[in-house]
Short mmCIF file of C-alpha atoms and ligand atoms in Angstrom, two decimals:
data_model
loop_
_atom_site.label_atom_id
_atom_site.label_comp_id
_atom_site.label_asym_id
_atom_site.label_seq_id
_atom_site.Cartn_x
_atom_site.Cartn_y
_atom_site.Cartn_z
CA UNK B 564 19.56 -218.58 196.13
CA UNK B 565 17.62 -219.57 199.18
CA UNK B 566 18.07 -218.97 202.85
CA UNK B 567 16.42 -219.91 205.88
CA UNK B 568 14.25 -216.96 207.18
CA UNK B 569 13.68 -216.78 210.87
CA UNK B 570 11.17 -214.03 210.52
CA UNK B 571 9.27 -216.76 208.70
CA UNK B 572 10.34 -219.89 209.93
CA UNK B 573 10.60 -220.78 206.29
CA UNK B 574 13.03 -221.33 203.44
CA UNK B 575 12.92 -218.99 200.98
CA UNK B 576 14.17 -217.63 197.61
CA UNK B 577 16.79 -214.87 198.34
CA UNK B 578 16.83 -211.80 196.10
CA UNK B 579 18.02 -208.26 197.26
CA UNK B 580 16.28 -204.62 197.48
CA UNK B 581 18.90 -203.33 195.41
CA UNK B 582 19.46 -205.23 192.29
CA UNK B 583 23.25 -205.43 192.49
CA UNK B 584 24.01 -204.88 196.19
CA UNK B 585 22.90 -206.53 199.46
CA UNK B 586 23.04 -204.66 202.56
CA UNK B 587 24.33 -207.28 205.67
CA UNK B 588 24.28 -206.40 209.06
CA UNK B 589 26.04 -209.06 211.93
CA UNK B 590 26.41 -208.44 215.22
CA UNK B 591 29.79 -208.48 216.69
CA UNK B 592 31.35 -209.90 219.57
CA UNK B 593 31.18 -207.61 223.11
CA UNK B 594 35.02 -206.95 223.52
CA UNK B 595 35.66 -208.11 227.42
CA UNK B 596 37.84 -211.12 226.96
CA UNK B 597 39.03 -213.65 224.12
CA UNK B 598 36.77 -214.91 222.40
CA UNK B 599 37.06 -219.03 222.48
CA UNK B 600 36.29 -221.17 218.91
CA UNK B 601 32.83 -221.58 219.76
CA UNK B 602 32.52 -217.98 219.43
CA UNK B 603 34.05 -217.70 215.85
CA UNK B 604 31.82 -220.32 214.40
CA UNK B 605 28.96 -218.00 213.39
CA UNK B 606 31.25 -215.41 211.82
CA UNK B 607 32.52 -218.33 209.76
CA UNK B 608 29.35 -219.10 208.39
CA UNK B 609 28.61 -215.35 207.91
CA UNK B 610 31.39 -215.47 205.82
CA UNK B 611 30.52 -218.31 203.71
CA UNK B 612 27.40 -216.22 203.59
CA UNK B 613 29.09 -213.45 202.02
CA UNK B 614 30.79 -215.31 199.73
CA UNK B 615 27.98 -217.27 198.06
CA UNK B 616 26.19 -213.54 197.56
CA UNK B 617 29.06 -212.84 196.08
CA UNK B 618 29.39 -215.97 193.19
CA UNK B 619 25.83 -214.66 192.00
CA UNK B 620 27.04 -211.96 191.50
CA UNK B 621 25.85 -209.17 194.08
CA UNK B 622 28.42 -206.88 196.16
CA UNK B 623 28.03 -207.37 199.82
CA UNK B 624 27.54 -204.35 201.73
CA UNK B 625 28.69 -205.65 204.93
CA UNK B 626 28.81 -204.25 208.65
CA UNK B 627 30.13 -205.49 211.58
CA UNK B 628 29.85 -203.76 215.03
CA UNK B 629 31.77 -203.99 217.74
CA UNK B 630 30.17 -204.23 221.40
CA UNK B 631 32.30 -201.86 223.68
CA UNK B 632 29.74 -200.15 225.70
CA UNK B 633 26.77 -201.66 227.77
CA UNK B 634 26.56 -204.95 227.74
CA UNK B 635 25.74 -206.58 230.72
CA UNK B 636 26.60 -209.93 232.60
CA UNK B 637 22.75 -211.23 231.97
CA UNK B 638 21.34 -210.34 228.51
CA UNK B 639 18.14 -208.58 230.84
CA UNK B 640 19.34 -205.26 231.90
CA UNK B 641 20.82 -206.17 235.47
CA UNK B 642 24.25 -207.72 236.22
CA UNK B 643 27.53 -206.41 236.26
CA UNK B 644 28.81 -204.59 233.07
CA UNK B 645 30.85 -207.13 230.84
CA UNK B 646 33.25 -204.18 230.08
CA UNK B 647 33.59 -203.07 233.87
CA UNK B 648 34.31 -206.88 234.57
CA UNK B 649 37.18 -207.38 231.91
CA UNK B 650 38.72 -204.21 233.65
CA UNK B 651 38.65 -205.37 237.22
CA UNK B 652 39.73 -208.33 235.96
CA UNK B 653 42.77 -207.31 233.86
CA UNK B 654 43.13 -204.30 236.40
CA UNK B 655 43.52 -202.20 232.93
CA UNK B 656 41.00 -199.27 232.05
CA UNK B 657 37.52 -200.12 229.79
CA UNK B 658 39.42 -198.84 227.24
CA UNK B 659 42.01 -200.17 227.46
CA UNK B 660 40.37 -203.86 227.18
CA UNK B 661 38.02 -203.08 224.48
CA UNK B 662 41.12 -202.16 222.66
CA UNK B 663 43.14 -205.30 223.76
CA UNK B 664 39.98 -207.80 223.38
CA UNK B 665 39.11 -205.89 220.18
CA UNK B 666 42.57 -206.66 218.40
CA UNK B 667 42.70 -209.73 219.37
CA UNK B 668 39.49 -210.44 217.86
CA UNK B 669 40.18 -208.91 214.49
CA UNK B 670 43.44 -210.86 214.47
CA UNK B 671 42.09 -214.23 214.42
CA UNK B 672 38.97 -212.61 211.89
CA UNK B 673 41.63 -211.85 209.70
CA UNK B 674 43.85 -215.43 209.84
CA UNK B 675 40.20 -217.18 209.49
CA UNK B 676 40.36 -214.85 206.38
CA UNK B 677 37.25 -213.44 206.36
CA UNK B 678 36.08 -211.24 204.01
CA UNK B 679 36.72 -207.66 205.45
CA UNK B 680 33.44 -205.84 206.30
CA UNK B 681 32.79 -203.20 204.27
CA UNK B 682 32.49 -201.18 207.96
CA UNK B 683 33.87 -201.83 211.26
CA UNK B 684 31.71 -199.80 213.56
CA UNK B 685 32.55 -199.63 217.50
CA UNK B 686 29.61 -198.95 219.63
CA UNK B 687 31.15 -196.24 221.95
CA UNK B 688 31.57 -193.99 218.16
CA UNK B 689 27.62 -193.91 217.97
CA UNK B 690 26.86 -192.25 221.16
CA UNK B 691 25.13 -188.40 219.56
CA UNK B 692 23.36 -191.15 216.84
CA UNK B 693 22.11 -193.58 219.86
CA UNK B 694 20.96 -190.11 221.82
CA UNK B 695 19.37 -189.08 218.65
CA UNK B 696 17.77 -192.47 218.41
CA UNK B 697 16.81 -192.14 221.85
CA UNK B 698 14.92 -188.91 221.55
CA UNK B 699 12.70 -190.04 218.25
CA UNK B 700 11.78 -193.04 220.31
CA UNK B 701 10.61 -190.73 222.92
CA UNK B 702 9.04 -188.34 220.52
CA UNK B 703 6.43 -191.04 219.54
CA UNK B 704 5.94 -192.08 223.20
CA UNK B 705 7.49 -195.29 223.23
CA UNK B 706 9.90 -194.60 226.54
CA UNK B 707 9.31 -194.07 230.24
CA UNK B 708 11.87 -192.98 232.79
CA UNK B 709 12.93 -194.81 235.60
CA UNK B 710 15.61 -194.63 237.97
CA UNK B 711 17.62 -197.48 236.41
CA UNK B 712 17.36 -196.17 232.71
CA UNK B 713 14.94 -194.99 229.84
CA UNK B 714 13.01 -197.80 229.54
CA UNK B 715 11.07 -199.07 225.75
CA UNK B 716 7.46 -199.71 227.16
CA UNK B 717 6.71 -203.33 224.96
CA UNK B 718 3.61 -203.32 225.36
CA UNK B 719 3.08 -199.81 222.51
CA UNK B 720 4.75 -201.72 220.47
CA UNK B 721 2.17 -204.50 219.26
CA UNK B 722 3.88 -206.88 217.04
CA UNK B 723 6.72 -206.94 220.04
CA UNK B 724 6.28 -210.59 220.51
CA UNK B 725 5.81 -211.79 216.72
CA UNK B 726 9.74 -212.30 215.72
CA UNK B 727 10.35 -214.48 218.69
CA UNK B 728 6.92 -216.30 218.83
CA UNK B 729 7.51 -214.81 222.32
CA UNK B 730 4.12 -215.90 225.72
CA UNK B 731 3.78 -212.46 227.15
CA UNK B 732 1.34 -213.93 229.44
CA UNK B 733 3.72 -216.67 230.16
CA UNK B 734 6.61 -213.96 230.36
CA UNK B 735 4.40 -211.98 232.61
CA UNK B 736 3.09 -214.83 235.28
CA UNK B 737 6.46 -216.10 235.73
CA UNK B 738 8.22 -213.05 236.19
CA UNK B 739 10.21 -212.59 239.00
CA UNK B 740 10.77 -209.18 240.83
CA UNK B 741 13.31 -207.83 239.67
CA UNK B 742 15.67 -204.98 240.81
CA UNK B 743 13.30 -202.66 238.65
CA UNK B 744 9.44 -202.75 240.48
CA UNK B 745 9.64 -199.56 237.84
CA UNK B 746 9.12 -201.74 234.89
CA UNK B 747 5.73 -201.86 233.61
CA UNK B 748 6.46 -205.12 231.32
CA UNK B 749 8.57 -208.21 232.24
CA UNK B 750 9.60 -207.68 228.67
CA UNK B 751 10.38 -203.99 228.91
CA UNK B 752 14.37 -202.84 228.24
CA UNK B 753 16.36 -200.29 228.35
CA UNK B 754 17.72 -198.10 225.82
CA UNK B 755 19.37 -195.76 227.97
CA UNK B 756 20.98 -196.63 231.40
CA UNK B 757 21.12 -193.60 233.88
CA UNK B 758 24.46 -194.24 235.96
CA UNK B 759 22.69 -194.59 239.89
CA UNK B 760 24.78 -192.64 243.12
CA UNK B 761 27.92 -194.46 244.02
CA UNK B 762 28.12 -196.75 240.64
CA UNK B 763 31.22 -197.23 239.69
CA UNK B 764 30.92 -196.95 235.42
CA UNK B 765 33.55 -195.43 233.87
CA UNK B 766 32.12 -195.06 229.89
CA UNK B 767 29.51 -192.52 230.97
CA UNK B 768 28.17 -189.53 228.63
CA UNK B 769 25.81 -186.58 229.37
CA UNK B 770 22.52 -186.87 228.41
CA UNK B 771 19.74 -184.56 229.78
CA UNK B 772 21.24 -183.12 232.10
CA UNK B 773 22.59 -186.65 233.36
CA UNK B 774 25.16 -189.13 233.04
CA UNK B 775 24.28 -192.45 231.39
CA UNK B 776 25.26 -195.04 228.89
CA UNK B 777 23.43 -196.66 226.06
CA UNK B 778 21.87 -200.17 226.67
CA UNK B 779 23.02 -203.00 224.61
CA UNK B 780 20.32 -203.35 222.09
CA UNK B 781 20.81 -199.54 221.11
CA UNK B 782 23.87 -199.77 218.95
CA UNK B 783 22.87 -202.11 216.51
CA UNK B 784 19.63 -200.09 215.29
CA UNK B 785 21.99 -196.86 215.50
CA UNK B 786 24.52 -198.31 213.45
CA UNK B 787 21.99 -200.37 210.74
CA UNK B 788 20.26 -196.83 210.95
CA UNK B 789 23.26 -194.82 210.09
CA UNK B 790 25.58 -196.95 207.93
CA UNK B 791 23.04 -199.50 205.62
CA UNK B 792 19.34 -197.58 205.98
CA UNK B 793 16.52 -199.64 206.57
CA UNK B 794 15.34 -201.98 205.35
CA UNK B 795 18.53 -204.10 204.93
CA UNK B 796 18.32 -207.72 203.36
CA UNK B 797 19.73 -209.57 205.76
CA UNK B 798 20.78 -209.51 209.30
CA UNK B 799 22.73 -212.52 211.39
CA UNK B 800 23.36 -213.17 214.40
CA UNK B 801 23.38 -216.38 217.53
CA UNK B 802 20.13 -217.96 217.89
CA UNK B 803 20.29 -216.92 221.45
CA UNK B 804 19.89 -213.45 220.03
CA UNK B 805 16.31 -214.13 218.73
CA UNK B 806 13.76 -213.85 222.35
CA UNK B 807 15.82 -210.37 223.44
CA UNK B 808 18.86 -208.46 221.54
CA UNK B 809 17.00 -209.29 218.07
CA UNK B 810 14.14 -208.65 219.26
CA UNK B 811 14.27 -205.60 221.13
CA UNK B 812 16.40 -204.35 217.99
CA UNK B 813 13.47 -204.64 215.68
CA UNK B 814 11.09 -202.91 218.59
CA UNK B 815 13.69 -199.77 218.59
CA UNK B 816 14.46 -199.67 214.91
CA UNK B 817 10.92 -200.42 213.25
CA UNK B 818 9.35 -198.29 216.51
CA UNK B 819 11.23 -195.14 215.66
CA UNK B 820 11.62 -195.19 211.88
CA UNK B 821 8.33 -197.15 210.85
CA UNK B 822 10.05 -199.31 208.26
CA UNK B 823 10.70 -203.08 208.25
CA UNK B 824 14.07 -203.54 209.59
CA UNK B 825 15.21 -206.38 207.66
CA UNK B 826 13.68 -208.81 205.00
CA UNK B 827 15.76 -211.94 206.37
CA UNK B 828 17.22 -212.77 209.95
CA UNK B 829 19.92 -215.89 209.62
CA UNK B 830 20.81 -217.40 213.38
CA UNK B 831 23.41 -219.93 213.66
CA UNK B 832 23.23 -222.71 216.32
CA UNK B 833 25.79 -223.26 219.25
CA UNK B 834 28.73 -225.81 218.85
CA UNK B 835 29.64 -228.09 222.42
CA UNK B 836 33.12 -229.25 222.99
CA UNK B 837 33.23 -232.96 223.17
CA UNK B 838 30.01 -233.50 224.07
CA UNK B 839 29.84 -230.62 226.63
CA UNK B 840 28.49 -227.15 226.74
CA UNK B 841 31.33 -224.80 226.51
CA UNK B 842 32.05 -223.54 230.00
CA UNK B 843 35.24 -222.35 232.30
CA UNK B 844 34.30 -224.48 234.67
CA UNK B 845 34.63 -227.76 232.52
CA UNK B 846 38.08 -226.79 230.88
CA UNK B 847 37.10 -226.52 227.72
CA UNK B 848 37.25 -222.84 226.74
CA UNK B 849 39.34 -223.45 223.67
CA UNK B 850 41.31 -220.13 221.93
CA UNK B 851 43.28 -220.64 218.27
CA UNK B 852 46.43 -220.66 220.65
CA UNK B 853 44.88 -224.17 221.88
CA UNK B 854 44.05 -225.35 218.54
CA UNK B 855 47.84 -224.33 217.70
CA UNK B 856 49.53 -226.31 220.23
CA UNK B 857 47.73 -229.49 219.19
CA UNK B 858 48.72 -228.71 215.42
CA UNK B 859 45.73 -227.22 214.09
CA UNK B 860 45.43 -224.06 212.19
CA UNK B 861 42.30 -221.32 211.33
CA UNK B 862 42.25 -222.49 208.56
CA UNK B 863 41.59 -226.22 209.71
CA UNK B 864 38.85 -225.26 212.41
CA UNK B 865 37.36 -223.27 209.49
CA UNK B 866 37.25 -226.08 207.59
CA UNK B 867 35.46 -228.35 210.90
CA UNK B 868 33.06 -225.40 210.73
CA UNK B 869 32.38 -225.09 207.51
CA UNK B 870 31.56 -229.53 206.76
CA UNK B 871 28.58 -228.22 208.95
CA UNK B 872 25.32 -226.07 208.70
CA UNK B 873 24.93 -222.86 210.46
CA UNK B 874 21.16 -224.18 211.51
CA UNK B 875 22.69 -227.36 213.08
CA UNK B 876 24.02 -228.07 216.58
CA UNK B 877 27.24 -229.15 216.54
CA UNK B 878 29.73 -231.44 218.45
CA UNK B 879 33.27 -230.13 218.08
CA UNK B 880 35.83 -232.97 219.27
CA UNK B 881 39.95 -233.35 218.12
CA UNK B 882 39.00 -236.33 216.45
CA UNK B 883 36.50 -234.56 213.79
CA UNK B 884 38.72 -231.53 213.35
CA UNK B 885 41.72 -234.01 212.32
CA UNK B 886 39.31 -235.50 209.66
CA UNK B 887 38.53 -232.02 208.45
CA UNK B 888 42.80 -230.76 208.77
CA UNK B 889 43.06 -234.45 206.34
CA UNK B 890 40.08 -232.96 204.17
CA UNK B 891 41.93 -229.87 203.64
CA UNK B 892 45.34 -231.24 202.65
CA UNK B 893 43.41 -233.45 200.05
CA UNK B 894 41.57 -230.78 198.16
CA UNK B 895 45.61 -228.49 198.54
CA UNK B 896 47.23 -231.83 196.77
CA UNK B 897 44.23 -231.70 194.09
CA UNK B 898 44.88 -227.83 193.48
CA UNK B 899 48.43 -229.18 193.60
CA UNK B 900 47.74 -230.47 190.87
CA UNK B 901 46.58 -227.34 188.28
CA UNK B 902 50.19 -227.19 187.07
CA UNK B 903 49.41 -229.95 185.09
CA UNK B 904 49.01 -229.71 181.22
CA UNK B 905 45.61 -231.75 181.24
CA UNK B 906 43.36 -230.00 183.13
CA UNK B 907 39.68 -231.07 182.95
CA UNK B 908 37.07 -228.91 182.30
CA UNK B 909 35.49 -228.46 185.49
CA UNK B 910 32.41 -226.08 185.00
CA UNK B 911 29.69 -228.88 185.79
CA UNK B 912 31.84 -229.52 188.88
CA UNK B 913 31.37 -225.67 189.85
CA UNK B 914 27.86 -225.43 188.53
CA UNK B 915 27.15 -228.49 191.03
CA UNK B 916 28.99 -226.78 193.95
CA UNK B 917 27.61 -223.33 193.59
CA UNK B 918 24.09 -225.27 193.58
CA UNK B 919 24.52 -226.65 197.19
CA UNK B 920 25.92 -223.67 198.47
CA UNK B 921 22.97 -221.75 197.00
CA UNK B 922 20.60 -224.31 198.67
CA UNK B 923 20.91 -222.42 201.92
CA UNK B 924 24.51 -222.44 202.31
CA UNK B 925 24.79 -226.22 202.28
CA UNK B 926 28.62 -226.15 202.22
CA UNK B 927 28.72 -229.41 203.30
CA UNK B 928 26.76 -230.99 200.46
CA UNK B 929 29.32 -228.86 198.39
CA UNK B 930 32.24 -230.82 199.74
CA UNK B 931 30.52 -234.26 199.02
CA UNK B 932 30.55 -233.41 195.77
CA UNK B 933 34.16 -231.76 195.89
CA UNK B 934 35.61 -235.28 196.90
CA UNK B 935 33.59 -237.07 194.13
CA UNK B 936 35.69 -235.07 192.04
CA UNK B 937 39.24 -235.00 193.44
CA UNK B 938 40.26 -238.06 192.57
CA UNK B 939 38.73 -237.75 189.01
CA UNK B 940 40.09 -234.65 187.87
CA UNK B 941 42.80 -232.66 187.18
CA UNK B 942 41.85 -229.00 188.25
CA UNK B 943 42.72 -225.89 186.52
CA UNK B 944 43.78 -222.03 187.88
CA UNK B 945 40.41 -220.71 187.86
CA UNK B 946 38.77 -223.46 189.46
CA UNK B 947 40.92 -222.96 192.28
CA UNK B 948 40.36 -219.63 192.69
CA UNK B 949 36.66 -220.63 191.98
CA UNK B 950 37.39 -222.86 195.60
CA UNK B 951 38.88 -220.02 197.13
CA UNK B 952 36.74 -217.92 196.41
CA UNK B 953 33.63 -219.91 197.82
CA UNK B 954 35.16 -220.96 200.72
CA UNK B 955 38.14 -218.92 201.50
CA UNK B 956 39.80 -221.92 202.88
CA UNK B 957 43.20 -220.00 201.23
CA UNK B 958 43.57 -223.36 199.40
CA UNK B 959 46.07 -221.64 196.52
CA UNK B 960 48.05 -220.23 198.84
CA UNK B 961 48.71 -222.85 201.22
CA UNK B 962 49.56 -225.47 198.55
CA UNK B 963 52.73 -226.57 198.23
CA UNK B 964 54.73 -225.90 194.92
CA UNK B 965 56.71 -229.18 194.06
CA UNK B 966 60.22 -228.62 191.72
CA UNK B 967 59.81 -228.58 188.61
CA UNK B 968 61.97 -231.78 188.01
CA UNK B 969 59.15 -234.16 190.82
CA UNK B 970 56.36 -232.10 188.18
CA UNK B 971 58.19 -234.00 185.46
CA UNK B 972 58.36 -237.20 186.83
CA UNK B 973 54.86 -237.16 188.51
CA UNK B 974 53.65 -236.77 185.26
CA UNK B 975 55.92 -239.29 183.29
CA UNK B 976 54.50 -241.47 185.84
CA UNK B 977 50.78 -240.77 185.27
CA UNK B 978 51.76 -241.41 181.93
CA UNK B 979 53.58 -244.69 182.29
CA UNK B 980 50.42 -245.73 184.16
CA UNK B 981 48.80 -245.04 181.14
CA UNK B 982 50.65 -246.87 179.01
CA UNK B 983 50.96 -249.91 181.28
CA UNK B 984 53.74 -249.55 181.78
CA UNK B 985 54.36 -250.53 185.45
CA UNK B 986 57.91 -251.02 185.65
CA UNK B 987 58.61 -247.81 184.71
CA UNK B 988 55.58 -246.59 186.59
CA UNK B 989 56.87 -248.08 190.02
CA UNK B 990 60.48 -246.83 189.25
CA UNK B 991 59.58 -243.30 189.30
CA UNK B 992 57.13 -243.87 191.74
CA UNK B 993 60.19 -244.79 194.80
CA UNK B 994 62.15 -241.52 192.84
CA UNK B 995 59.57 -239.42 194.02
CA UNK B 996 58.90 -240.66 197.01
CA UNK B 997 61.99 -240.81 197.88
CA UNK B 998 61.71 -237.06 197.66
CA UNK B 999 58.83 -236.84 200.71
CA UNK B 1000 56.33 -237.08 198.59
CA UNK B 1001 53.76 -239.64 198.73
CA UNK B 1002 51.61 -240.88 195.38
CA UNK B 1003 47.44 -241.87 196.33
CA UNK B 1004 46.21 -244.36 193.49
CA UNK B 1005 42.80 -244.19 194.04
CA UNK B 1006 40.43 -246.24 191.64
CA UNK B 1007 39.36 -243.49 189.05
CA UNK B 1008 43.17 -241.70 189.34
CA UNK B 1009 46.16 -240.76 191.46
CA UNK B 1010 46.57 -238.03 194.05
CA UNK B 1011 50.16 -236.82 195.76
CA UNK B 1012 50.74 -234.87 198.96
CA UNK B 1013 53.76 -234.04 200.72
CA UNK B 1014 54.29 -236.88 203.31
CA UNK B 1015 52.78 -235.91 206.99
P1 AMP G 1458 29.34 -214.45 224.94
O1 AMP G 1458 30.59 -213.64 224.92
O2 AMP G 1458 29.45 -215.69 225.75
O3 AMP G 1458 28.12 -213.62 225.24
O4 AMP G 1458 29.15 -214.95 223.44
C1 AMP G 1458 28.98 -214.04 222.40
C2 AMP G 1458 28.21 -214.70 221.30
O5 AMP G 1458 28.94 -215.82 220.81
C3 AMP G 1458 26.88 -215.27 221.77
O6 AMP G 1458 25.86 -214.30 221.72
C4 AMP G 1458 26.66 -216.41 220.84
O7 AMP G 1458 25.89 -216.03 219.72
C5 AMP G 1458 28.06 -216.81 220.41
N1 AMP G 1458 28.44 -218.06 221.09
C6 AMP G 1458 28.75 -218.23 222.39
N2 AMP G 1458 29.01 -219.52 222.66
C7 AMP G 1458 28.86 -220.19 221.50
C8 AMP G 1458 28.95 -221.56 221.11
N3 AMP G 1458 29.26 -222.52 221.98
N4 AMP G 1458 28.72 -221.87 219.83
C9 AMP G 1458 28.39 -220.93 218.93
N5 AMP G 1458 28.25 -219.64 219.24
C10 AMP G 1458 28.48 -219.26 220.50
ZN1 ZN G 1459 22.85 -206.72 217.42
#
């Protein structure tokens, strides 16, 4: 299988460090407020990720953190907490919101049905494995103290700029001066944040005598650290985590442990609502409650997400995610079908599916060839499955089941079709539609679905 490699810029055959298992890592969404659609898109295609390791035939060790600690409003290390926000906001405790925000979120994960992580690790459980992290970093002279934090000095750390293809000369000339004169690099980040006289942080721990918090970047090279080991074979994320979190993440992990962190990075692009970026201020934050209200389900916006590539920008409008709903309900009337006694043998079909998907994760290349083959075919139990498992578009169990007595006559009909005979064919055909069910004669065979 191949996958596109940011480390390299290239694409490149895919095969694990461990024969039969591949280590994942994705970072997780920071647990301050709903997350909107846009937000669910990568985890989608991390999933379809998952899934195509899977069909070759590896088991997916797969973690997922959850931000609950740290993160602040800008991705630098200034700004207001994004934890100490939703809580003014909400006027509920930290705590309380990452444990709101943080159900919420595994809610819709779950109705997008994903499959489950192998681990669900919150950041605030890490804290003696981030100070432990911490104090290896400083062992080997990596950190320097300031009054805002422990700070990584970038500059020890030579390859620093390499994942990112990151100007530090640019970086440093167009710095601007920042609340921290203390930092030595514009680049430089904290791994620890000392809480300052009068600040107002309520996840706090004791470290050195003093109270502090980790910084954002910490978690994920605790938890890979702890839960995977590295190296692990692949790690995902937003492509807006490539010039900082990602980077900085490789700086702590690969500074403190001396090992390659991971052998492929996979970063998804953003999506924009009807043309727009996705903002508060246009309208246009969109939950799965929206989607709801205007008919559409997860499993339809998984659907919209998955006709595109996880490398590609994407335009997101009501109009494209009613195709993809109509895309659905075709391929749940073909597996509607399987009950039928003539089922064709559809490994080429699969073989030519599990080829695109292979091709760095073309799903949408596998769908072309899906809808060659609807209207041809008549699929059986396992190929089904086969979709459902590819996909997880829960395709089996979302298709109707039709009486027994409509399977009869669909099928006499098919028949009389064959036989030419079209007044018989007709007949049966205003029986059964008479029972809400409308019959699709397309040229190379017929299709049914429940009327809309
Ligand atoms: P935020 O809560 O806004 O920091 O978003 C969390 C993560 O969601 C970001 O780091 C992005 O990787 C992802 N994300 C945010 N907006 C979008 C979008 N419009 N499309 C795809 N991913 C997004
Ligand atoms: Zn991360």
């Amino acid at each position: 299988m191949k996958l596109y490699n940011t480390l390299t810029r290239r694409v490149e055959e895919f095969s694990p460090i461990n024969p039969k298992r591949v280590k994942v890592y994705t970072c997780g969404p920071t647990v301050y407020s709903f997350a909107h659609i846009g937000n669910f898109t990568c985890y989608i295609y991390w999933d379809l990720l998952v899934r195509t390791l899977r069909l070759n035939g590896w088991s997916v060790d797969r973690v997922l953190n959850i931000t609950d600690v740290g993160h602040l409003a800008s991705d630098a290390d200034d700004g207001e907490d994004k934890m100490e926000k939703g809580a003014k906001r909400d006027g509920k405790t930290v705590w309380e919101v990452a444990e709101m925000y943080m159900n919420d979120y595994l809610n819709n994960f779950r109705a997008l049905n994903m499959v489950e992580p192998t681990d669900i690790c919150r950041a605030t459980d890490y804290i003696k494995e981030d100070i432990a992290l911490v104090n290896e970093l400083d062992k080997k002279g990596f950190l320097y103290d300031t009054t805002d934090g422990l700070y990584f000095d970038t500059s020890k750390f030579p390859t620093y700029a390499d994942f990112a293809r990151l100007d530090l000369e640019h970086l440093k000339a167009g710095a601007r001066v920042e609340f921290s004169s203390e930092k030595r690099n514009p680049s430089d980040f904290a791994v620890w944040k000392w809480i300052r006289d009068g600040e107002d942080h309520a996840m706090q721990w004791e470290y050195r005598g003093r109270m502090g918090y980790p910084g954002w970047h910490l978690e994920c090279s605790t938890i890979i650290h702890e839960k995977l080991g590295e190296p692990i074979d692949i790690h995902c994320g937003g492509i807006d985590h490539i010039p900082v979190h990602h980077t900085n993440e490789i700086a702590q992990t690969e500074g403190a442990f001396g090992k390659k962190m991971s052998n492929f990075w996979l970063h998804n692009n953003f999506i924009t609502i009807e043309g727009q970026k996705i903002s508060k201020s246009l309208g246009n934050v969109y939950m799965f409650n929206d989607l709801a209200e205007k008919g559409y389900s997860h499993m339809d916006y998984k659907m919209w997400v998955l006709q595109g590539h996880f490398q590609s920008e994407r335009n997101f409008s009501f109009e494209d995610i009613a195709a993809a709903k109509q895309r659905l309900l075709n391929y749940r009337n073909f597996a509607a079908l399987r009950w039928q006694k003539d089922a064709t043998d559809m490994n080429d079909i699969r073989d030519v599916i599990k080829t695109q998907l292979d091709n760095n994760l073309n799903s949408a290349g596998a769908f072309a060839e899906l809808d060659k083959s609807i209207s041809k075919n008549v699929p059986d139990d396992a190929f089904v499955k086969f979709l459902d498992d590819a996909f997880g578009l829960m395709i089996e169990e979302t298709t109707p089941d039709i009486p027994n007595e409509l399977k009869q006559k669909i099928s006499d009909r098919i028949q009389a079709k064959k036989d030419k005979d079209y007044v018989k064919a007709d007949a049966l055909r205003d029986e059964i539609e008479a029972k809400g069910i409308t019959l699709l004669d397309g040229a190379d065979g017929v299709i049914w679905q429940y009327a809309k």
